[in-house]
Coordinates of C-alpha atoms in Angstrom, one line a residue:
Chain A
M1 CA 24.4 14.0 16.2
A2 CA 23.2 10.7 17.0
R3 CA 22.4 11.5 20.5
I4 CA 20.0 14.3 19.1
A5 CA 18.6 11.9 16.5
D6 CA 18.0 9.2 19.1
I7 CA 16.2 11.4 21.4
S8 CA 14.2 13.3 18.5
E9 CA 13.2 9.6 17.2
K10 CA 11.9 8.5 20.7
I11 CA 9.8 11.7 21.1
L12 CA 8.6 11.3 17.5
N13 CA 7.9 7.6 18.0
H14 CA 5.4 8.5 21.1
L15 CA 4.0 11.3 18.9
I16 CA 3.2 9.0 16.0
I17 CA 1.9 6.3 18.0
W18 CA -0.6 8.6 19.7
S19 CA -1.6 10.4 16.6
G20 CA -2.4 6.8 15.4
I21 CA -4.4 6.0 18.2
L22 CA -6.3 9.2 18.4
L23 CA -7.1 9.2 14.7
L24 CA -8.7 5.7 14.8
A25 CA -10.6 6.5 17.9
A26 CA -11.8 9.8 16.4
L27 CA -13.2 8.0 13.3
F28 CA -14.8 5.3 15.5
V29 CA -16.3 8.1 17.7
Q30 CA -17.6 9.8 14.4
V31 CA -19.5 6.7 13.1
V32 CA -20.8 6.0 16.6
N33 CA -21.9 9.9 16.5
R34 CA -23.6 9.8 13.4
Y35 CA -25.3 6.4 13.3
F36 CA -26.3 6.0 16.9
L37 CA -26.4 9.6 18.4
A38 CA -27.3 11.5 15.4
I39 CA -25.0 14.2 16.4
S40 CA -21.5 15.5 14.8
W41 CA -18.7 17.0 16.9
P42 CA -17.0 19.8 14.7
F43 CA -13.6 19.5 16.9
I44 CA -13.5 15.7 15.8
Q45 CA -14.1 16.6 12.3
M46 CA -11.0 18.9 12.6
L47 CA -9.0 16.4 14.7
I48 CA -9.1 13.5 12.1
P49 CA -7.2 15.3 9.4
L50 CA -4.8 16.9 11.8
C51 CA -3.8 13.5 13.1
F52 CA -3.5 12.0 9.7
V53 CA -1.3 14.9 8.3
W54 CA 1.1 14.8 11.4
L55 CA 1.2 11.3 11.7
S56 CA 2.3 11.3 7.8
M57 CA 4.8 14.0 8.1
L58 CA 6.6 13.0 11.3
G59 CA 6.2 9.2 10.4
S60 CA 8.0 10.0 6.9
A61 CA 10.8 11.8 8.8
V62 CA 11.4 8.9 11.1
A63 CA 11.0 6.5 8.0
V64 CA 14.2 8.4 6.7
R65 CA 16.0 7.1 9.7
K66 CA 14.9 3.7 9.8
K67 CA 15.3 3.5 5.8
L68 CA 11.8 2.7 5.2
H69 CA 11.2 4.7 2.2
F70 CA 10.7 3.1 -1.2
D71 CA 13.5 2.7 -3.5
I72 CA 15.2 0.4 -5.8
D73 CA 18.8 -0.7 -5.4
L74 CA 20.2 -1.1 -8.9
I75 CA 23.8 0.2 -8.3
S76 CA 25.1 0.0 -4.7
G77 CA 25.6 -3.9 -4.9
R78 CA 28.1 -3.4 -8.2
L79 CA 30.1 -1.0 -6.2
K80 CA 33.5 -1.4 -4.5
P81 CA 33.2 -0.6 -0.7
K82 CA 34.8 2.8 -1.1
A83 CA 32.5 4.1 -3.9
R84 CA 29.3 2.6 -2.2
R85 CA 30.3 4.8 0.7
Y86 CA 30.3 7.9 -1.4
Y87 CA 27.1 6.6 -3.2
A88 CA 25.4 6.3 0.1
M89 CA 26.6 9.9 0.9
A90 CA 25.1 11.0 -2.4
I91 CA 21.5 9.4 -1.4
A92 CA 21.7 11.0 1.9
L93 CA 22.4 14.2 0.3
S94 CA 19.4 13.9 -2.2
V95 CA 17.2 13.1 1.0
L96 CA 18.5 16.0 2.4
L97 CA 17.3 18.3 -0.6
G98 CA 14.1 16.6 -0.4
G99 CA 13.8 17.9 3.2
I100 CA 15.1 21.5 2.5
I101 CA 12.5 21.8 -0.3
T102 CA 9.7 20.6 1.9
V103 CA 10.8 23.2 4.5
W104 CA 11.0 25.8 1.9
G105 CA 7.4 25.1 0.6
G106 CA 6.4 24.5 4.2
V107 CA 7.3 28.1 5.0
G108 CA 4.7 29.5 2.8
L109 CA 2.2 27.0 3.8
I110 CA 2.7 28.4 7.3
K111 CA 2.5 32.0 6.6
L112 CA -0.9 30.8 4.6
G113 CA -1.9 28.8 8.0
F114 CA -1.9 32.1 9.9
V115 CA -4.7 33.7 7.9
K116 CA -6.8 30.5 7.0
K117 CA -9.3 29.1 9.4
D118 CA -10.7 25.8 9.8
P119 CA -14.5 26.0 8.4
S120 CA -16.1 23.9 10.8
T121 CA -14.3 25.0 14.3
G122 CA -12.8 28.4 13.2
A123 CA -9.5 27.2 14.6
S124 CA -6.4 28.5 12.7
M125 CA -5.1 26.1 10.2
I126 CA -1.4 26.5 11.4
Y127 CA -2.0 23.8 13.6
A128 CA -2.4 21.5 10.4
Y129 CA -0.4 23.4 8.0
A130 CA 2.8 23.5 10.1
S131 CA 3.2 19.7 10.0
V132 CA 4.6 19.9 6.3
F133 CA 7.6 22.6 7.7
M134 CA 8.2 20.3 10.9
G135 CA 8.2 17.0 8.7
G136 CA 10.8 18.8 6.4
M137 CA 13.0 20.0 9.2
L138 CA 13.1 16.4 10.7
I139 CA 13.8 14.9 7.3
C140 CA 16.7 17.3 7.2
L141 CA 17.9 16.2 10.4
F142 CA 17.7 12.4 9.7
A143 CA 19.4 13.0 6.2
C144 CA 22.2 14.9 7.9
E145 CA 22.7 12.2 10.7
Q146 CA 23.1 9.8 7.6
F147 CA 25.3 11.6 5.8
W148 CA 27.5 12.2 8.7
N149 CA 27.5 8.5 9.6
R150 CA 29.1 7.8 6.3
W151 CA 31.1 10.6 6.4
T152 CA 32.9 9.7 9.8
Q153 CA 32.7 6.0 10.1
P154 CA 35.0 3.7 7.7
P155 CA 33.4 1.5 5.6
T156 CA 32.7 -2.3 6.8
S157 CA 33.8 -5.3 4.6
E158 CA 30.3 -4.9 3.0
G159 CA 30.8 -1.3 2.2
N160 CA 28.1 0.0 4.6
P161 CA 28.8 2.2 7.8
K162 CA 28.2 0.4 11.1
T163 CA 24.9 1.9 12.6
Chain B
M1 CA 8.6 26.9 -20.3
S2 CA 7.5 24.8 -22.9
L3 CA 5.4 21.5 -22.5
E4 CA 8.2 19.4 -24.1
V5 CA 10.9 20.9 -21.7
S6 CA 8.6 20.4 -18.7
L7 CA 7.8 17.1 -19.3
L8 CA 11.2 16.1 -20.2
I9 CA 12.4 17.5 -16.8
L10 CA 9.6 15.9 -14.9
M11 CA 9.6 12.2 -16.4
G12 CA 13.3 12.1 -17.4
G13 CA 14.3 13.5 -14.0
F14 CA 12.0 11.1 -12.0
A15 CA 13.1 8.0 -13.9
I16 CA 17.0 9.0 -13.5
L17 CA 16.6 9.7 -9.9
F18 CA 14.6 6.8 -9.1
A19 CA 17.0 4.5 -11.1
L20 CA 19.9 5.8 -9.1
G21 CA 18.3 4.8 -5.9
V22 CA 16.9 7.9 -4.7
P23 CA 13.9 7.3 -2.4
L24 CA 10.6 7.3 -4.5
A25 CA 9.0 10.4 -2.9
V26 CA 12.4 12.3 -3.2
A27 CA 12.6 11.3 -6.8
L28 CA 9.2 12.5 -7.5
L29 CA 9.8 15.8 -5.5
I30 CA 13.0 17.3 -7.1
P31 CA 12.1 17.3 -10.7
S32 CA 8.7 18.8 -9.8
V33 CA 10.6 21.7 -7.8
A34 CA 13.0 22.1 -10.8
V35 CA 10.0 23.1 -13.1
I36 CA 8.4 25.1 -10.6
L37 CA 11.4 27.2 -10.2
A38 CA 12.0 27.3 -13.6
D39 CA 8.2 28.5 -14.3
P40 CA 7.8 32.3 -13.3
A41 CA 4.1 31.7 -13.2
L42 CA 4.6 29.2 -10.2
S43 CA 5.6 29.6 -6.6
M44 CA 7.1 27.2 -4.0
V45 CA 4.1 27.4 -1.9
V46 CA 2.4 25.1 -4.6
V47 CA 5.1 22.4 -3.5
A48 CA 3.7 22.4 0.3
M49 CA 0.2 22.9 -0.8
R50 CA 0.0 20.0 -3.2
I51 CA 2.0 17.6 -0.7
Y52 CA -0.7 18.7 2.0
S53 CA -3.7 18.1 -0.2
G54 CA -2.5 14.8 -1.2
I55 CA -2.2 13.8 2.6
D56 CA -5.7 15.5 3.6
S57 CA -7.8 13.0 1.8
F58 CA -10.7 11.4 3.7
V59 CA -10.6 8.2 1.5
L60 CA -7.0 7.6 2.2
L61 CA -7.7 7.6 5.9
A62 CA -8.9 3.7 5.5
I63 CA -5.3 2.8 4.9
P64 CA -4.2 3.1 8.5
G65 CA -7.4 1.1 9.6
F66 CA -7.1 -1.7 7.3
M67 CA -3.3 -2.0 8.0
F68 CA -3.9 -1.8 11.8
S69 CA -6.6 -4.6 11.8
A70 CA -4.2 -6.7 9.4
F71 CA -1.3 -6.2 11.7
V72 CA -3.4 -6.9 15.1
M73 CA -4.7 -10.0 13.4
N74 CA -1.3 -11.6 12.7
R75 CA -0.4 -10.8 16.3
I76 CA -3.3 -12.2 18.0
G77 CA -3.4 -15.4 16.3
M78 CA -6.4 -14.8 14.1
T79 CA -4.2 -15.7 11.2
E80 CA -3.8 -19.2 12.5
D81 CA -7.5 -19.7 13.0
I82 CA -7.9 -18.6 9.1
V83 CA -5.3 -21.3 8.3
A84 CA -7.1 -23.9 10.4
I85 CA -10.6 -23.3 9.0
S86 CA -9.0 -23.5 5.2
D87 CA -7.4 -26.7 6.3
L88 CA -10.8 -27.8 7.2
L89 CA -12.3 -26.7 4.3
V90 CA -9.7 -28.1 1.5
G91 CA -6.8 -29.8 3.4
R92 CA -7.8 -33.2 2.2
I93 CA -7.6 -32.5 -1.4
R94 CA -4.3 -33.8 -3.1
G95 CA -1.7 -30.9 -2.5
G96 CA -3.6 -30.1 0.6
L97 CA -1.2 -27.6 2.2
G98 CA -1.0 -25.8 -1.2
H99 CA -4.8 -25.4 -1.4
V100 CA -4.7 -24.5 2.5
N101 CA -2.1 -21.7 1.4
V102 CA -4.6 -20.4 -1.5
V103 CA -7.9 -20.5 0.5
S104 CA -6.2 -18.8 3.5
S105 CA -5.1 -16.0 1.3
M106 CA -8.7 -15.7 0.0
L107 CA -10.2 -15.5 3.5
M108 CA -7.2 -13.2 4.7
G109 CA -8.0 -11.1 1.7
G110 CA -11.3 -10.9 2.9
V111 CA -10.3 -9.1 6.0
S112 CA -7.0 -7.6 5.8
G113 CA -6.4 -5.5 2.6
S114 CA -3.0 -5.8 2.2
S115 CA -1.1 -8.5 0.3
T116 CA 2.3 -7.5 2.4
A117 CA 0.5 -8.4 5.6
D118 CA -0.8 -11.5 4.0
V119 CA 2.8 -12.9 3.1
A120 CA 4.1 -11.8 6.5
G121 CA 1.5 -13.4 8.8
E122 CA 0.1 -16.5 6.7
G123 CA 3.5 -17.1 4.9
A124 CA 5.4 -17.4 8.3
I125 CA 3.1 -20.0 9.5
I126 CA 2.5 -22.1 6.2
I127 CA 5.9 -21.8 4.4
P128 CA 7.9 -23.7 7.2
V129 CA 5.1 -26.5 7.3
M130 CA 5.1 -26.9 3.4
I131 CA 8.7 -27.2 3.2
E132 CA 8.8 -29.8 6.1
K133 CA 6.3 -31.9 4.5
G134 CA 8.3 -32.1 1.4
Y135 CA 6.9 -29.5 -1.0
D136 CA 9.6 -28.0 -3.3
K137 CA 10.7 -24.8 -1.8
G138 CA 10.7 -22.8 -5.1
F139 CA 7.0 -23.8 -5.5
T140 CA 6.1 -23.1 -1.9
A141 CA 7.6 -19.5 -2.1
A142 CA 6.0 -19.1 -5.5
I143 CA 2.4 -20.1 -4.3
T144 CA 2.6 -18.1 -1.3
A145 CA 3.5 -14.9 -3.2
A146 CA 1.1 -15.5 -5.7
S147 CA -1.9 -16.2 -3.4
S148 CA -1.0 -13.1 -1.4
T149 CA -1.8 -10.8 -4.0
I150 CA -5.5 -12.0 -3.8
G151 CA -5.6 -9.8 -0.9
N152 CA -5.4 -6.9 -2.8
I153 CA -8.3 -8.0 -5.3
I154 CA -10.9 -9.5 -2.9
P155 CA -12.0 -6.7 -0.8
P156 CA -11.2 -4.6 1.5
S157 CA -8.2 -3.6 -0.5
I158 CA -5.8 -0.6 0.1
L159 CA -4.9 -0.5 -3.5
M160 CA -8.7 0.0 -4.6
V161 CA -9.0 2.6 -1.8
I162 CA -6.2 4.4 -3.4
Y163 CA -7.7 4.0 -7.0
G164 CA -11.0 5.2 -5.7
A165 CA -9.5 8.1 -4.4
T166 CA -7.6 9.0 -7.3
A167 CA -10.3 8.2 -9.9
N168 CA -12.9 9.6 -7.9
V169 CA -15.3 6.5 -7.9
S170 CA -17.0 4.7 -5.5
V171 CA -14.6 2.6 -3.2
G172 CA -17.6 0.5 -2.2
A173 CA -18.4 -0.4 -5.9
L174 CA -14.7 -1.2 -6.6
F175 CA -14.8 -3.6 -3.5
I176 CA -17.7 -5.4 -5.1
A177 CA -16.1 -5.7 -8.4
G178 CA -13.2 -7.3 -7.0
Y179 CA -14.9 -10.1 -5.8
I180 CA -15.4 -12.4 -9.3
P181 CA -11.5 -11.6 -10.3
G182 CA -10.3 -12.4 -6.6
V183 CA -12.0 -15.6 -6.7
L184 CA -11.2 -16.4 -10.2
V185 CA -7.6 -15.7 -9.4
G186 CA -8.0 -18.3 -6.3
L187 CA -9.7 -20.9 -8.4
Q188 CA -6.7 -20.8 -11.0
Q189 CA -4.0 -20.9 -8.2
L190 CA -6.1 -23.9 -6.6
G191 CA -6.0 -25.7 -10.0
I192 CA -2.2 -25.2 -10.7
T193 CA -1.4 -26.3 -7.1
Y194 CA -3.6 -29.6 -8.0
Y195 CA -1.4 -30.0 -11.4
Y196 CA 1.6 -29.8 -9.1
A197 CA 0.2 -32.1 -6.6
V198 CA -0.5 -34.9 -9.3
K199 CA 2.7 -34.2 -11.3
N200 CA 4.8 -34.7 -7.7
N201 CA 2.6 -37.5 -6.4
I202 CA 1.8 -35.3 -3.4
G203 CA -1.5 -36.3 -1.5
G204 CA -3.9 -34.6 0.8
L205 CA -3.5 -34.0 4.4
P206 CA -4.6 -37.3 6.3
R207 CA -5.5 -35.5 9.4
A208 CA -7.6 -37.2 12.0
W209 CA -9.8 -34.4 13.7
A210 CA -10.3 -35.1 17.3
E211 CA -13.8 -35.3 18.7
G212 CA -15.4 -31.7 18.5
E213 CA -12.3 -30.2 16.9
K214 CA -14.0 -29.3 13.7
K215 CA -16.6 -27.6 15.4
R216 CA -14.2 -25.7 17.5
T217 CA -12.4 -24.8 14.5
L218 CA -15.6 -23.6 12.8
I219 CA -16.6 -21.6 15.8
R220 CA -13.1 -19.9 16.2
G221 CA -13.5 -19.2 12.2
L222 CA -16.6 -17.0 12.9
A223 CA -14.0 -14.5 14.6
P224 CA -12.3 -13.5 11.4
L225 CA -15.5 -14.1 9.2
S226 CA -17.2 -11.3 11.6
V227 CA -14.3 -9.0 10.6
M228 CA -15.5 -9.6 7.0
V229 CA -19.1 -9.1 7.8
V230 CA -18.2 -5.6 9.6
I231 CA -16.3 -4.4 6.5
I232 CA -18.1 -5.7 3.4
G233 CA -21.5 -5.6 5.2
G234 CA -21.3 -2.3 6.2
I235 CA -20.2 -0.8 2.7
V236 CA -22.5 -3.1 0.4
F237 CA -25.5 -2.3 2.7
G238 CA -24.4 1.6 2.4
V239 CA -24.1 1.8 6.3
V240 CA -20.7 3.1 6.3
T241 CA -18.0 4.3 4.0
S242 CA -14.6 2.5 3.3
T243 CA -12.8 4.6 5.7
E244 CA -15.4 4.4 8.5
A245 CA -15.4 0.6 7.8
A246 CA -11.8 0.5 8.5
A247 CA -12.0 2.2 11.7
L248 CA -14.8 -0.2 12.7
A249 CA -12.9 -3.2 11.9
S250 CA -9.7 -1.9 13.5
V251 CA -11.7 -1.4 16.9
W252 CA -13.7 -4.7 16.1
V253 CA -10.3 -6.7 16.0
V254 CA -9.5 -5.2 19.4
V255 CA -12.7 -6.0 20.8
L256 CA -12.6 -9.7 19.6
D257 CA -9.2 -9.9 21.2
L258 CA -10.7 -8.8 24.7
F259 CA -13.3 -11.6 24.4
V260 CA -11.8 -14.2 22.3
Y261 CA -8.1 -14.2 21.9
R262 CA -6.6 -12.1 24.9
K263 CA -3.1 -11.7 23.7
L264 CA -2.8 -8.0 23.2
S265 CA -1.0 -6.1 25.7
W266 CA -0.4 -2.3 25.6
K267 CA 3.3 -2.9 24.4
I268 CA 1.9 -4.9 21.7
I269 CA -0.7 -2.2 20.4
R270 CA 2.1 0.5 20.7
E271 CA 4.3 -1.6 18.4
V272 CA 1.6 -2.5 15.9
M273 CA 0.5 1.2 15.8
L274 CA 4.0 2.4 15.4
E275 CA 4.4 -0.3 12.6
T276 CA 1.1 0.9 11.0
S277 CA 1.8 4.5 11.2
L278 CA 5.4 4.3 9.9
L279 CA 4.0 2.2 6.7
T280 CA 1.2 4.7 6.4
A281 CA 3.4 7.7 6.6
V282 CA 5.8 6.3 3.7
V283 CA 2.8 5.6 1.5
M284 CA 1.3 9.1 2.4
F285 CA 4.5 11.1 1.7
C286 CA 4.7 9.3 -1.5
V287 CA 1.1 10.1 -2.4
G288 CA 1.6 13.7 -1.1
T289 CA 4.8 14.1 -3.6
A290 CA 2.8 12.1 -6.3
T291 CA 0.1 14.9 -6.1
L292 CA 2.4 17.5 -6.8
F293 CA 4.0 15.6 -9.7
G294 CA 0.5 14.6 -11.0
W295 CA -0.7 18.2 -10.5
L296 CA 2.2 19.6 -12.8
M297 CA 1.4 16.9 -15.4
A298 CA -2.2 18.4 -15.4
Y299 CA -0.9 21.9 -15.1
Y300 CA 1.1 21.3 -18.5
Q301 CA -1.7 19.6 -20.2
V302 CA 0.1 16.3 -20.5
I303 CA -3.4 14.5 -20.6
D304 CA -4.0 16.0 -24.0
V305 CA -0.7 15.0 -25.3
T306 CA -1.1 11.4 -24.0
E307 CA -4.6 11.4 -25.6
K308 CA -3.1 12.4 -28.7
V309 CA -0.3 9.8 -28.6
I310 CA -2.6 6.9 -27.6
G311 CA -5.0 8.3 -30.0
Y312 CA -2.2 8.2 -32.9
F313 CA -2.0 4.6 -32.0
T314 CA -5.3 3.4 -31.1
Y315 CA -9.0 4.3 -30.6
D316 CA -9.6 0.6 -29.6
S317 CA -10.2 0.1 -25.9
H318 CA -8.8 -3.4 -25.6
V319 CA -5.5 -2.1 -27.1
F320 CA -5.7 0.7 -24.7
L321 CA -6.3 -1.7 -21.7
I322 CA -3.5 -3.9 -23.1
V323 CA -1.3 -0.6 -22.9
V324 CA -2.5 0.0 -19.4
C325 CA -1.6 -3.5 -18.3
V326 CA 1.7 -3.3 -19.9
L327 CA 2.5 0.1 -18.0
F328 CA 1.1 -0.9 -14.7
L329 CA 2.9 -4.2 -14.8
I330 CA 6.2 -2.4 -15.2
L331 CA 5.3 0.3 -12.6
G332 CA 4.3 -2.5 -10.3
T333 CA 7.4 -4.3 -10.3
F334 CA 9.6 -1.3 -9.4
M335 CA 7.3 1.2 -7.6
D336 CA 5.1 1.4 -5.0
P337 CA 1.3 1.2 -6.2
A338 CA 0.4 4.2 -4.4
P339 CA 2.3 6.9 -6.1
A340 CA 2.4 5.2 -9.4
M341 CA -1.7 5.2 -9.2
M342 CA -1.5 8.8 -8.3
I343 CA 0.4 9.8 -11.1
F344 CA -1.0 8.0 -14.0
V345 CA -4.8 7.1 -13.0
P346 CA -5.8 10.8 -13.2
V347 CA -4.3 10.7 -16.8
L348 CA -5.9 7.7 -17.8
V349 CA -9.4 7.8 -16.6
P350 CA -10.5 10.7 -18.8
L351 CA -8.8 8.6 -21.8
A352 CA -10.7 5.5 -20.7
Q353 CA -14.0 7.2 -20.5
K354 CA -13.7 8.6 -23.9
L355 CA -13.1 5.3 -25.2
G356 CA -16.1 3.8 -23.5
I357 CA -14.3 2.0 -20.4
H358 CA -15.9 2.2 -17.1
P359 CA -13.8 3.5 -14.4
L360 CA -14.4 0.5 -12.3
H361 CA -13.4 -1.7 -15.0
L362 CA -10.2 0.1 -15.4
G363 CA -9.7 -0.1 -11.7
I364 CA -9.8 -3.7 -11.3
I365 CA -7.4 -3.8 -14.3
V366 CA -5.1 -1.7 -12.8
V367 CA -5.2 -3.2 -9.2
M368 CA -4.7 -6.6 -10.9
T369 CA -1.5 -5.6 -12.9
M370 CA 0.1 -3.9 -9.9
D371 CA -0.6 -7.0 -8.1
I372 CA 1.1 -9.1 -10.8
G373 CA 4.1 -6.6 -10.5
K374 CA 4.5 -7.5 -6.8
I375 CA 5.4 -11.3 -8.2
T376 CA 7.5 -10.2 -11.0
P377 CA 10.8 -10.9 -10.6
P378 CA 13.6 -9.1 -9.7
Y379 CA 11.8 -6.7 -7.5
G380 CA 8.4 -8.0 -6.9
I381 CA 7.9 -7.2 -3.0
S382 CA 5.6 -10.2 -2.3
L383 CA 8.0 -12.6 -4.2
L384 CA 11.0 -11.1 -2.5
M385 CA 9.4 -11.6 1.0
A386 CA 8.3 -15.3 0.6
C387 CA 11.6 -16.3 -0.8
S388 CA 13.1 -14.7 2.3
I389 CA 10.9 -16.5 4.7
A390 CA 11.4 -19.9 2.5
K391 CA 15.3 -18.8 2.9
I392 CA 15.9 -19.3 -1.0
P393 CA 17.4 -17.4 -3.7
L394 CA 14.9 -15.8 -6.0
M395 CA 16.0 -17.9 -8.9
E396 CA 14.9 -21.1 -7.2
S397 CA 11.5 -20.0 -7.0
M398 CA 11.4 -18.6 -10.9
K399 CA 9.9 -21.7 -12.6
W400 CA 6.7 -21.6 -10.5
T401 CA 6.5 -18.2 -10.4
M402 CA 6.7 -17.8 -14.0
V403 CA 3.6 -20.4 -14.0
F404 CA 1.6 -18.3 -11.8
F405 CA 2.6 -15.1 -13.6
V406 CA 1.5 -16.1 -16.9
A407 CA -1.7 -17.6 -15.4
F408 CA -2.4 -14.4 -13.7
V409 CA -1.8 -12.3 -16.8
A410 CA -4.0 -14.7 -18.9
L411 CA -7.0 -14.0 -16.4
T412 CA -6.3 -10.2 -16.6
L413 CA -6.6 -10.3 -20.4
A414 CA -9.8 -12.3 -19.9
I415 CA -11.0 -9.3 -17.6
V416 CA -9.9 -6.8 -20.4
F417 CA -12.0 -8.5 -23.1
W418 CA -15.0 -9.5 -20.9
P419 CA -15.6 -6.7 -18.5
D420 CA -18.8 -8.3 -17.3
L421 CA -16.2 -10.4 -14.9
A422 CA -15.6 -7.2 -13.0
L423 CA -19.0 -5.2 -13.6
F424 CA -21.5 -7.8 -13.2
L425 CA -21.8 -7.7 -9.4
P426 CA -21.7 -3.9 -9.1
R427 CA -24.5 -3.6 -11.7
L428 CA -26.4 -6.1 -9.8
L429 CA -25.8 -4.6 -6.3
V430 CA -24.8 -1.1 -6.6
P431 CA -26.5 0.2 -9.7
Q432 CA -26.6 3.7 -8.5
F433 CA -22.5 3.9 -8.9
M434 CA -22.7 2.4 -12.2
G435 CA -23.8 5.5 -14.3
G436 CA -26.5 5.1 -17.1

């Protein structure tokens, strides 16, 4: 499980970095095109939201693994190590549920993507809409890993599993 | 399903899940889906559709641009230049380092757009120096956290971008409206710092500038100033949108590094881009789920209910704005600003307009109160970061944090009662966005 998650994260990191670079570069090119060359490239107009949604969905999956998502911790500090472990497992399950919901909704969006086309380029919207489904799948993967870690590893003195 | 039951599931479910420690985005998603599944008129494709439409926003594309330029500035040493030029400007006044801290935040605010980037960048430089020079650790953490919030008020501001996208108002006009309140917050904090210096008998920085050093500092200060010109100049003169300005700024800081700083490597760019992208993704996923949540609130006509509830208590615009202040102060302490705005701003803007409150005025109040939330114990993120850099427990900074907190609240109330403090500049510079 950890190996699969490690490999996935490495690949995702590359994809996220390139999505970010492409996004900023495309925005810059769009400004230059509009104000200095007085032209507009339709594929850039499609590329920008495409990069942004993929960056957001893939990044939010990696953020599950890196525990970057916003939350407040009012409870775990007050729990004993064993209870804290079960609490962390419950939180991981809630994230898994969030991932499953995203995948579930994403399937419907993929179906819609097959019939919808981008108005400026005529390209299928599946390329953009698939990001929600993929993001959901990856959120599930990393949530499962977190649950598995807490399930298999004994709690440390602080009650958190070794990572 | 009845309005009351769906509202109870949405609001109650969200509050319970979030308080239990479930990540914010998931705490918004689960009750939304529960309501959708219980309502035969709605389908699951709405979930993905709304998340997607929330993320696919041209205005919000400014977020990665502003974040990237702020992180690059921290990495290439532009933050040090800002601190140096602040030292040149105000270092000699009593409590010099405190003043340098505030003025750096004001200048940094003019280029970065993120208070968190300000604490992380400038705080890491100035906090150890202030402690070394004998400033109280609690005061040091408090002034750093409080001054970092100026970054969200003085444009460019990521919070204003989010408000502009949600309330459908011009981000450029919002940026301009932020100048006077931002400068006032800065002046107020300079005043408190001066009082602290007098009370503790702290002098200015008796620094002997070497020959030509002042000139060099001023020249190097032109680099961060140029970022400000690119962003604000472009927006104010209507050359670019805020999103395009963010993209220009991110390219401009890389160009500045190529010709002035020469510290960026491909490895650093990758690290900065990953950091930027992950933080953007966290915000955007919350924005996506908050869009779904907000859409459901609109679907069940929560705006009408809220209007009736608020109308029951008051038809006075000042009382309404004070209620908004209290609401966003609480939200700002516990929640990330983006989802809080995505959920509540669409509900509040129509009500505010019915009471004759300009959306720009409401925007500045919302941004300022969310900002105060960032220094409100026990979960204010800027305060926690500053205390972590100063290596002190939160309680040690409490006394001075409360001083800055009360002053900030007082100024926000002043803007509630005198809207011109926020609206004067937009009326003067961009009357086309003011309506009427």
